[in-house]
Amino acid sequence: MKKIIIETPAGTHPKYKLWAKEAAEEMLALFPEYKSSFKAEFSDCRPQNKSEIDVNEYVSLPNDGYKQKFIKLPNGKYLVPYASEQWYLLAASAENRKKGINGVDMAKYGQLKAENMMRTGSQDLVVTLLNEKLEPSFYGYGIEKLNAVLSTQTCNDKELFITIFMHEFGHILNATHDKRGNTHYDADLGTHCTNDKCIMGESGYIGLTQERLERKKKNQPPFCDECIASMRATLENMPGLVKAVAVSHDNALPVLPHNNDNWKDGWRKHYQAVAARDKAVYHEDAKNPNFVADITRADGSKLNLEANNEYNLSMGVVRDDGTDDIPSVKDFADVVAKAAKDNSQIEFASIEDDEFRARLLIACLEAQPRMKTKGAPSITPAFLKNIDAQTKQRLEKAIQANQPAKPRSKPRSKPRPRPGGNSR
């Protein structure tokens, strides 16, 4: 599980928490295969450890680079580096104060936060809301694979705040890395996308916010395909994340934002091949924004399929008499095979029917190698009572086959007779 820590220091207006949560959810929705691997948490930036020491403790410290980072307070005590929000603010405004300037350097502040993350080996992704006056003034600042900072002073409009949050989170996910094309580097602003419709552009955030809202109305993501591909590549190599294909039994899936229909190709090719293998008839509703298809078998039954992205599939079966049924273990095995090919695991999503869950679990257990799962059902007596007798028998057999082999005990040898001699 990967944590997204949203830091809201003392004095942060509650509305920014709501906006940040909404922005994080909108961001994660672009990567459904990883959505359940993330957990968003809020932190109030209160010191977790000792944040001040007295002069005697300070004097006794080794004279090294770490000691130089301590900041002396008017009361004679010293602020411990990285241990409090007060230390970050004073350290990030030190150069400005020398110049007689009142304001925190956002870039320095973000770099100090990142410095501590690297020092402690943190695996979290951190977004900090900064409530102080800034000099120079920026909306936000992001560092690849680590953290970002947003100014509540400059991002005081909800939609602008969400745009900047997603933009800076895009930097965390390395959207505009220097090895891809269509980017522009600026010594002061860093590397940004050259697509004027993508929120990873380098300026004009009020205009980009309007563009994001217009694209949202059209059910399009705020990022271009190149930025999405770059972020997805970063996620694929990020420790703590697990890619999953979510399988559900919903009647209809919501339409999710896409720039085009290319994402449907994987499902289309897979189920066209399944239909050809089974000598069945494949049909697809090309006009539907989701991937909606069905496969009609020789017995008249129909497998109904719907996906709203590359990693979210809903399945159902209709018998030849028009009544609903549950897909077979073979149907689920086809999904498992595709997930394995895509280096993903299976996630049990919106499924209320125990028979459905049992058959999907069987397909995962019978796969070679066994398919890893998320949200699989617990095998309780109540669960087993709700499934078909044949399904129960097959499930128990699959579970037994996946039990680790017990070590064989060595046979005990007969005691050897002691050599002759006097015994005592």
GROMACS .gro file of N, CA and C in nm, residues 66-213:
model
  444
   66TYR      N    1   2.501   1.828   0.991
   66TYR     CA    2   2.370   1.821   1.055
   66TYR      C    3   2.358   1.928   1.163
   67LYS      N    4   2.463   1.948   1.241
   67LYS     CA    5   2.458   2.048   1.347
   67LYS      C    6   2.437   2.188   1.290
   68GLN      N    7   2.490   2.213   1.173
   68GLN     CA    8   2.477   2.344   1.111
   68GLN      C    9   2.333   2.376   1.071
   69LYS      N   10   2.248   2.274   1.064
   69LYS     CA   11   2.109   2.295   1.025
   69LYS      C   12   2.020   2.337   1.142
   70PHE      N   13   2.071   2.326   1.265
   70PHE     CA   14   1.992   2.371   1.380
   70PHE      C   15   1.972   2.522   1.372
   71ILE      N   16   1.855   2.566   1.416
   71ILE     CA   17   1.823   2.710   1.412
   71ILE      C   18   1.803   2.759   1.555
   72LYS      N   19   1.877   2.867   1.592
   72LYS     CA   20   1.866   2.921   1.726
   72LYS      C   21   1.744   3.010   1.739
   73LEU      N   22   1.670   2.989   1.846
   73LEU     CA   23   1.549   3.067   1.874
   73LEU      C   24   1.581   3.183   1.968
   74PRO      N   25   1.495   3.285   1.972
   74PRO     CA   26   1.517   3.398   2.065
   74PRO      C   27   1.527   3.356   2.211
   75ASN      N   28   1.464   3.245   2.250
   75ASN     CA   29   1.468   3.200   2.390
   75ASN      C   30   1.595   3.122   2.423
   76GLY      N   31   1.688   3.113   2.327
   76GLY     CA   32   1.815   3.045   2.351
   76GLY      C   33   1.815   2.898   2.315
   77LYS      N   34   1.698   2.840   2.291
   77LYS     CA   35   1.691   2.700   2.250
   77LYS      C   36   1.716   2.687   2.099
   78TYR      N   37   1.730   2.562   2.054
   78TYR     CA   38   1.759   2.536   1.913
   78TYR      C   39   1.652   2.445   1.853
   79LEU      N   40   1.609   2.479   1.733
   79LEU     CA   41   1.514   2.394   1.661
   79LEU      C   42   1.588   2.277   1.596
   80VAL      N   43   1.537   2.156   1.619
   80VAL     CA   44   1.596   2.035   1.560
   80VAL      C   45   1.560   2.029   1.412
   81PRO      N   46   1.658   2.004   1.324
   81PRO     CA   47   1.630   1.998   1.180
   81PRO      C   48   1.521   1.895   1.146
   82TYR      N   49   1.430   1.934   1.058
   82TYR     CA   50   1.325   1.849   1.002
   82TYR      C   51   1.218   1.807   1.104
   83ALA      N   52   1.228   1.852   1.230
   83ALA     CA   53   1.141   1.798   1.335
   83ALA      C   54   1.013   1.878   1.355
   84SER      N   55   1.000   1.995   1.292
   84SER     CA   56   0.881   2.076   1.314
   84SER      C   57   0.854   2.165   1.193
   85GLU      N   58   0.728   2.203   1.178
   85GLU     CA   59   0.692   2.295   1.071
   85GLU      C   60   0.762   2.429   1.090
   86GLN      N   61   0.782   2.472   1.215
   86GLN     CA   62   0.852   2.597   1.243
   86GLN      C   63   0.993   2.595   1.184
   87TRP      N   64   1.061   2.480   1.198
   87TRP     CA   65   1.197   2.470   1.144
   87TRP      C   66   1.195   2.485   0.992
   88TYR      N   67   1.102   2.415   0.923
   88TYR     CA   68   1.095   2.424   0.777
   88TYR      C   69   1.072   2.568   0.732
   89LEU      N   70   0.981   2.637   0.797
   89LEU     CA   71   0.948   2.774   0.757
   89LEU      C   72   1.067   2.869   0.778
   90LEU      N   73   1.135   2.856   0.892
   90LEU     CA   74   1.250   2.942   0.918
   90LEU      C   75   1.367   2.910   0.825
   91ALA      N   76   1.389   2.781   0.802
   91ALA     CA   77   1.499   2.741   0.714
   91ALA      C   78   1.472   2.784   0.570
   92ALA      N   79   1.344   2.777   0.527
   92ALA     CA   80   1.310   2.811   0.389
   92ALA      C   81   1.298   2.961   0.366
   93SER      N   82   1.303   3.039   0.472
   93SER     CA   83   1.295   3.185   0.457
   93SER      C   84   1.424   3.254   0.498
   94ALA      N   85   1.526   3.176   0.533
   94ALA     CA   86   1.651   3.232   0.586
   94ALA      C   87   1.717   3.328   0.487
   95GLU      N   88   1.730   3.286   0.361
   95GLU     CA   89   1.795   3.370   0.261
   95GLU      C   90   1.715   3.497   0.235
   96ASN      N   91   1.583   3.485   0.234
   96ASN     CA   92   1.500   3.604   0.215
   96ASN      C   93   1.519   3.703   0.331
   97ARG      N   94   1.527   3.652   0.453
   97ARG     CA   95   1.542   3.739   0.570
   97ARG      C   96   1.675   3.816   0.564
   98LYS      N   97   1.779   3.749   0.512
   98LYS     CA   98   1.908   3.817   0.500
   98LYS      C   99   1.900   3.936   0.404
   99LYS      N  100   1.808   3.926   0.309
   99LYS     CA  101   1.790   4.033   0.210
   99LYS      C  102   1.683   4.132   0.253
  100GLY      N  103   1.629   4.112   0.373
  100GLY     CA  104   1.524   4.200   0.420
  100GLY      C  105   1.390   4.174   0.357
  101ILE      N  106   1.372   4.054   0.303
  101ILE     CA  107   1.247   4.018   0.235
  101ILE      C  108   1.163   3.930   0.326
  102ASN      N  109   1.036   3.962   0.336
  102ASN     CA  110   0.944   3.883   0.419
  102ASN      C  111   0.871   3.782   0.330
  103GLY      N  112   0.904   3.657   0.345
  103GLY     CA  113   0.837   3.554   0.266
  103GLY      C  114   0.915   3.425   0.264
  104VAL      N  115   0.843   3.314   0.247
  104VAL     CA  116   0.904   3.181   0.240
  104VAL      C  117   0.937   3.147   0.095
  105ASP      N  118   1.055   3.092   0.074
  105ASP     CA  119   1.094   3.045  -0.059
  105ASP      C  120   1.032   2.906  -0.079
  106MET      N  121   0.928   2.898  -0.164
  106MET     CA  122   0.855   2.772  -0.181
  106MET      C  123   0.946   2.660  -0.232
  107ALA      N  124   1.033   2.692  -0.328
  107ALA     CA  125   1.123   2.590  -0.382
  107ALA      C  126   1.213   2.533  -0.273
  108LYS      N  127   1.268   2.622  -0.190
  108LYS     CA  128   1.355   2.577  -0.082
  108LYS      C  129   1.276   2.493   0.018
  109TYR      N  130   1.155   2.537   0.047
  109TYR     CA  131   1.068   2.463   0.140
  109TYR      C  132   1.042   2.321   0.088
  110GLY      N  133   1.005   2.310  -0.039
  110GLY     CA  134   0.979   2.179  -0.097
  110GLY      C  135   1.103   2.092  -0.100
  111GLN      N  136   1.218   2.152  -0.128
  111GLN     CA  137   1.343   2.077  -0.132
  111GLN      C  138   1.382   2.024   0.007
  112LEU      N  139   1.355   2.104   0.111
  112LEU     CA  140   1.384   2.058   0.247
  112LEU      C  141   1.294   1.941   0.286
  113LYS      N  142   1.166   1.948   0.245
  113LYS     CA  143   1.075   1.836   0.270
  113LYS      C  144   1.125   1.710   0.200
  114ALA      N  145   1.166   1.726   0.074
  114ALA     CA  146   1.216   1.612  -0.003
  114ALA      C  147   1.345   1.558   0.057
  115GLU      N  148   1.429   1.650   0.103
  115GLU     CA  149   1.557   1.612   0.166
  115GLU      C  150   1.533   1.521   0.285
  116ASN      N  151   1.433   1.554   0.365
  116ASN     CA  152   1.403   1.471   0.482
  116ASN      C  153   1.344   1.337   0.442
  117MET      N  154   1.263   1.335   0.336
  117MET     CA  155   1.208   1.209   0.289
  117MET      C  156   1.319   1.114   0.245
  118MET      N  157   1.417   1.168   0.174
  118MET     CA  158   1.530   1.085   0.130
  118MET      C  159   1.617   1.043   0.249
  119ARG      N  160   1.631   1.134   0.345
  119ARG     CA  161   1.711   1.104   0.465
  119ARG      C  162   1.652   0.990   0.546
  120THR      N  163   1.519   0.987   0.555
  120THR     CA  164   1.450   0.885   0.635
  120THR      C  165   1.409   0.763   0.553
  121GLY      N  166   1.429   0.769   0.421
  121GLY     CA  167   1.390   0.658   0.336
  121GLY      C  168   1.240   0.644   0.321
  122SER      N  169   1.167   0.755   0.328
  122SER     CA  170   1.022   0.752   0.318
  122SER      C  171   0.977   0.700   0.181
  123GLN      N  172   0.876   0.615   0.181
  123GLN     CA  173   0.817   0.562   0.057
  123GLN      C  174   0.684   0.630   0.024
  124ASP      N  175   0.648   0.730   0.103
  124ASP     CA  176   0.521   0.799   0.082
  124ASP      C  177   0.533   0.904  -0.029
  125LEU      N  178   0.418   0.949  -0.078
  125LEU     CA  179   0.411   1.064  -0.167
  125LEU      C  180   0.344   1.175  -0.087
  126VAL      N  181   0.406   1.291  -0.081
  126VAL     CA  182   0.361   1.396   0.012
  126VAL      C  183   0.324   1.522  -0.063
  127VAL      N  184   0.206   1.576  -0.030
  127VAL     CA  185   0.164   1.707  -0.080
  127VAL      C  186   0.141   1.796   0.042
  128THR      N  187   0.214   1.907   0.049
  128THR     CA  188   0.204   1.998   0.163
  128THR      C  189   0.133   2.125   0.121
  129LEU      N  190   0.036   2.167   0.201
  129LEU     CA  191  -0.032   2.294   0.179
  129LEU      C  192   0.040   2.401   0.260
  130LEU      N  193   0.085   2.506   0.192
  130LEU     CA  194   0.164   2.610   0.256
  130LEU      C  195   0.079   2.736   0.269
  131ASN      N  196   0.063   2.782   0.393
  131ASN     CA  197  -0.027   2.895   0.420
  131ASN      C  198   0.045   3.029   0.431
  132GLU      N  199   0.176   3.029   0.417
  132GLU     CA  200   0.254   3.150   0.441
  132GLU      C  201   0.267   3.237   0.316
  133LYS      N  202   0.308   3.362   0.339
  133LYS     CA  203   0.340   3.451   0.229
  133LYS      C  204   0.465   3.399   0.159
  134LEU      N  205   0.465   3.402   0.026
  134LEU     CA  206   0.576   3.345  -0.051
  134LEU      C  207   0.655   3.455  -0.121
  135GLU      N  208   0.784   3.431  -0.135
  135GLU     CA  209   0.870   3.520  -0.213
  135GLU      C  210   0.985   3.438  -0.271
  136PRO      N  211   0.991   3.420  -0.402
  136PRO     CA  212   0.895   3.467  -0.502
  136PRO      C  213   0.763   3.389  -0.493
  137SER      N  214   0.659   3.443  -0.554
  137SER     CA  215   0.525   3.384  -0.543
  137SER      C  216   0.502   3.280  -0.652
  138PHE      N  217   0.461   3.160  -0.612
  138PHE     CA  218   0.429   3.053  -0.705
  138PHE      C  219   0.298   2.987  -0.661
  139TYR      N  220   0.236   2.917  -0.756
  139TYR     CA  221   0.118   2.838  -0.722
  139TYR      C  222   0.160   2.710  -0.650
  140GLY      N  223   0.262   2.644  -0.704
  140GLY     CA  224   0.303   2.516  -0.647
  140GLY      C  225   0.442   2.477  -0.693
  141TYR      N  226   0.492   2.369  -0.634
  141TYR     CA  227   0.627   2.322  -0.665
  141TYR      C  228   0.627   2.171  -0.645
  142GLY      N  229   0.675   2.096  -0.745
  142GLY     CA  230   0.674   1.951  -0.736
  142GLY      C  231   0.810   1.890  -0.765
  143ILE      N  232   0.842   1.783  -0.694
  143ILE     CA  233   0.968   1.711  -0.712
  143ILE      C  234   0.935   1.565  -0.746
  144GLU      N  235   0.996   1.516  -0.853
  144GLU     CA  236   0.966   1.384  -0.905
  144GLU      C  237   0.980   1.274  -0.801
  145LYS      N  238   0.876   1.191  -0.792
  145LYS     CA  239   0.871   1.070  -0.710
  145LYS      C  240   0.879   1.096  -0.559
  146LEU      N  241   0.865   1.223  -0.520
  146LEU     CA  242   0.876   1.254  -0.378
  146LEU      C  243   0.759   1.337  -0.326
  147ASN      N  244   0.758   1.467  -0.357
  147ASN     CA  245   0.662   1.553  -0.290
  147ASN      C  246   0.626   1.675  -0.374
  148ALA      N  247   0.527   1.748  -0.326
  148ALA     CA  248   0.485   1.873  -0.389
  148ALA      C  249   0.436   1.968  -0.281
  149VAL      N  250   0.438   2.098  -0.315
  149VAL     CA  251   0.390   2.202  -0.224
  149VAL      C  252   0.289   2.287  -0.299
  150LEU      N  253   0.177   2.320  -0.235
  150LEU     CA  254   0.076   2.408  -0.293
  150LEU      C  255   0.054   2.527  -0.201
  151SER      N  256   0.039   2.645  -0.260
  151SER     CA  257   0.016   2.766  -0.183
  151SER      C  258  -0.133   2.792  -0.168
  152THR      N  259  -0.181   2.797  -0.045
  152THR     CA  260  -0.322   2.833  -0.024
  152THR      C  261  -0.343   2.983  -0.043
  153GLN      N  262  -0.234   3.060  -0.042
  153GLN     CA  263  -0.243   3.204  -0.064
  153GLN      C  264  -0.276   3.236  -0.209
  154THR      N  265  -0.216   3.161  -0.301
  154THR     CA  266  -0.236   3.189  -0.444
  154THR      C  267  -0.341   3.098  -0.506
  155CYS      N  268  -0.361   2.978  -0.451
  155CYS     CA  269  -0.461   2.883  -0.504
  155CYS      C  270  -0.587   2.889  -0.418
  156ASN      N  271  -0.650   3.007  -0.411
  156ASN     CA  272  -0.764   3.022  -0.320
  156ASN      C  273  -0.899   3.001  -0.389
  157ASP      N  274  -0.897   2.959  -0.515
  157ASP     CA  275  -1.019   2.921  -0.587
  157ASP      C  276  -1.021   2.769  -0.600
  158LYS      N  277  -1.135   2.705  -0.577
  158LYS     CA  278  -1.141   2.559  -0.574
  158LYS      C  279  -1.089   2.495  -0.702
  159GLU      N  280  -1.142   2.537  -0.817
  159GLU     CA  281  -1.104   2.471  -0.941
  159GLU      C  282  -0.958   2.498  -0.977
  160LEU      N  283  -0.910   2.619  -0.947
  160LEU     CA  284  -0.768   2.647  -0.969
  160LEU      C  285  -0.684   2.560  -0.877
  161PHE      N  286  -0.726   2.545  -0.752
  161PHE     CA  287  -0.654   2.461  -0.656
  161PHE      C  288  -0.644   2.318  -0.708
  162ILE      N  289  -0.755   2.262  -0.757
  162ILE     CA  290  -0.755   2.124  -0.808
  162ILE      C  291  -0.663   2.112  -0.929
  163THR      N  292  -0.664   2.212  -1.017
  163THR     CA  293  -0.575   2.210  -1.132
  163THR      C  294  -0.429   2.207  -1.088
  164ILE      N  295  -0.393   2.295  -0.994
  164ILE     CA  296  -0.254   2.300  -0.948
  164ILE      C  297  -0.217   2.173  -0.873
  165PHE      N  298  -0.309   2.121  -0.793
  165PHE     CA  299  -0.283   1.995  -0.720
  165PHE      C  300  -0.250   1.884  -0.821
  166MET      N  301  -0.332   1.870  -0.923
  166MET     CA  302  -0.310   1.763  -1.021
  166MET      C  303  -0.183   1.789  -1.102
  167HIS      N  304  -0.158   1.915  -1.132
  167HIS     CA  305  -0.035   1.950  -1.205
  167HIS      C  306   0.089   1.910  -1.123
  168GLU      N  307   0.092   1.950  -0.997
  168GLU     CA  308   0.209   1.919  -0.915
  168GLU      C  309   0.219   1.769  -0.886
  169PHE      N  310   0.105   1.703  -0.873
  169PHE     CA  311   0.109   1.557  -0.855
  169PHE      C  312   0.161   1.492  -0.983
  170GLY      N  313   0.131   1.554  -1.097
  170GLY     CA  314   0.188   1.506  -1.223
  170GLY      C  315   0.339   1.511  -1.222
  171HIS      N  316   0.396   1.616  -1.159
  171HIS     CA  317   0.541   1.622  -1.145
  171HIS      C  318   0.591   1.511  -1.054
  172ILE      N  319   0.517   1.483  -0.945
  172ILE     CA  320   0.557   1.372  -0.857
  172ILE      C  321   0.565   1.243  -0.937
  173LEU      N  322   0.469   1.223  -1.029
  173LEU     CA  323   0.465   1.101  -1.109
  173LEU      C  324   0.548   1.112  -1.237
  174ASN      N  325   0.632   1.217  -1.244
  174ASN     CA  326   0.731   1.228  -1.352
  174ASN      C  327   0.667   1.237  -1.491
  175ALA      N  328   0.558   1.313  -1.500
  175ALA     CA  329   0.484   1.322  -1.626
  175ALA      C  330   0.567   1.380  -1.739
  176THR      N  331   0.655   1.476  -1.708
  176THR     CA  332   0.730   1.545  -1.814
  176THR      C  333   0.880   1.518  -1.802
  177HIS      N  334   0.915   1.391  -1.786
  177HIS     CA  335   1.057   1.358  -1.771
  177HIS      C  336   1.134   1.394  -1.900
  178ASP      N  337   1.265   1.411  -1.887
  178ASP     CA  338   1.346   1.464  -1.996
  178ASP      C  339   1.373   1.364  -2.108
  179LYS      N  340   1.329   1.237  -2.093
  179LYS     CA  341   1.355   1.138  -2.197
  179LYS      C  342   1.240   1.125  -2.297
  180ARG      N  343   1.132   1.197  -2.273
  180ARG     CA  344   1.019   1.193  -2.365
  180ARG      C  345   1.017   1.321  -2.449
  181GLY      N  346   0.940   1.319  -2.556
  181GLY     CA  347   0.932   1.435  -2.644
  181GLY      C  348   0.822   1.530  -2.601
  182ASN      N  349   0.806   1.638  -2.678
  182ASN     CA  350   0.701   1.737  -2.659
  182ASN      C  351   0.703   1.799  -2.519
  183THR      N  352   0.822   1.831  -2.472
  183THR     CA  353   0.837   1.902  -2.345
  183THR      C  354   0.925   2.024  -2.367
  184HIS      N  355   0.916   2.118  -2.274
  184HIS     CA  356   0.998   2.239  -2.281
  184HIS      C  357   1.059   2.264  -2.144
  185TYR      N  358   1.190   2.291  -2.144
  185TYR     CA  359   1.260   2.316  -2.018
  185TYR      C  360   1.284   2.465  -1.999
  186ASP      N  361   1.254   2.514  -1.880
  186ASP     CA  362   1.281   2.652  -1.843
  186ASP      C  363   1.363   2.650  -1.714
  187ALA      N  364   1.469   2.728  -1.710
  187ALA     CA  365   1.559   2.726  -1.593
  187ALA      C  366   1.487   2.761  -1.464
  188ASP      N  367   1.386   2.846  -1.471
  188ASP     CA  368   1.314   2.887  -1.351
  188ASP      C  369   1.193   2.798  -1.320
  189LEU      N  370   1.128   2.747  -1.425
  189LEU     CA  371   1.002   2.673  -1.406
  189LEU      C  372   1.017   2.522  -1.419
  190GLY      N  373   1.128   2.475  -1.472
  190GLY     CA  374   1.145   2.331  -1.489
  190GLY      C  375   1.092   2.283  -1.623
  191THR      N  376   1.063   2.153  -1.632
  191THR     CA  377   1.020   2.091  -1.757
  191THR      C  378   0.869   2.074  -1.759
  192HIS      N  379   0.806   2.119  -1.868
  192HIS     CA  380   0.661   2.111  -1.881
  192HIS      C  381   0.621   2.063  -2.020
  193CYS      N  382   0.494   2.025  -2.032
  193CYS     CA  383   0.440   1.974  -2.158
  193CYS      C  384   0.413   2.089  -2.254
  194THR      N  385   0.434   2.065  -2.383
  194THR     CA  386   0.407   2.168  -2.484
  194THR      C  387   0.266   2.163  -2.537
  195ASN      N  388   0.187   2.062  -2.496
  195ASN     CA  389   0.047   2.052  -2.540
  195ASN      C  390  -0.035   2.158  -2.466
  196ASP      N  391  -0.093   2.253  -2.540
  196ASP     CA  392  -0.163   2.364  -2.474
  196ASP      C  393  -0.298   2.324  -2.417
  197LYS      N  394  -0.340   2.198  -2.437
  197LYS     CA  395  -0.464   2.148  -2.378
  197LYS      C  396  -0.438   2.065  -2.253
  198CYS      N  397  -0.313   2.042  -2.222
  198CYS     CA  398  -0.274   1.955  -2.109
  198CYS      C  399  -0.237   2.040  -1.989
  199ILE      N  400  -0.281   2.000  -1.869
  199ILE     CA  401  -0.253   2.081  -1.751
  199ILE      C  402  -0.109   2.069  -1.704
  200MET      N  403  -0.025   1.994  -1.775
  200MET     CA  404   0.117   1.992  -1.743
  200MET      C  405   0.191   2.101  -1.818
  201GLY      N  406   0.117   2.198  -1.877
  201GLY     CA  407   0.181   2.314  -1.937
  201GLY      C  408   0.246   2.399  -1.830
  202GLU      N  409   0.330   2.496  -1.873
  202GLU     CA  410   0.411   2.568  -1.775
  202GLU      C  411   0.351   2.700  -1.729
  203SER      N  412   0.245   2.747  -1.789
  203SER     CA  413   0.191   2.877  -1.747
  203SER      C  414   0.043   2.886  -1.785
  204GLY      N  415  -0.018   2.997  -1.746
  204GLY     CA  416  -0.158   3.020  -1.781
  204GLY      C  417  -0.252   2.926  -1.710
  205TYR      N  418  -0.234   2.910  -1.578
  205TYR     CA  419  -0.313   2.810  -1.506
  205TYR      C  420  -0.461   2.845  -1.493
  206ILE      N  421  -0.493   2.972  -1.501
  206ILE     CA  422  -0.634   3.009  -1.500
  206ILE      C  423  -0.699   2.960  -1.629
  207GLY      N  424  -0.627   2.979  -1.742
  207GLY     CA  425  -0.677   2.928  -1.869
  207GLY      C  426  -0.679   2.776  -1.872
  208LEU      N  427  -0.575   2.713  -1.814
  208LEU     CA  428  -0.571   2.567  -1.810
  208LEU      C  429  -0.681   2.510  -1.721
  209THR      N  430  -0.719   2.585  -1.620
  209THR     CA  431  -0.830   2.541  -1.535
  209THR      C  432  -0.960   2.540  -1.615
  210GLN      N  433  -0.983   2.643  -1.695
  210GLN     CA  434  -1.101   2.645  -1.781
  210GLN      C  435  -1.098   2.531  -1.882
  211GLU      N  436  -0.979   2.504  -1.935
  211GLU     CA  437  -0.964   2.393  -2.029
  211GLU      C  438  -0.993   2.259  -1.960
  212ARG      N  439  -0.944   2.245  -1.836
  212ARG     CA  440  -0.971   2.121  -1.761
  212ARG      C  441  -1.120   2.100  -1.740
  213LEU      N  442  -1.191   2.206  -1.706
  213LEU     CA  443  -1.335   2.196  -1.682
  213LEU      C  444  -1.410   2.165  -1.811
   0.00000   0.00000   0.00000
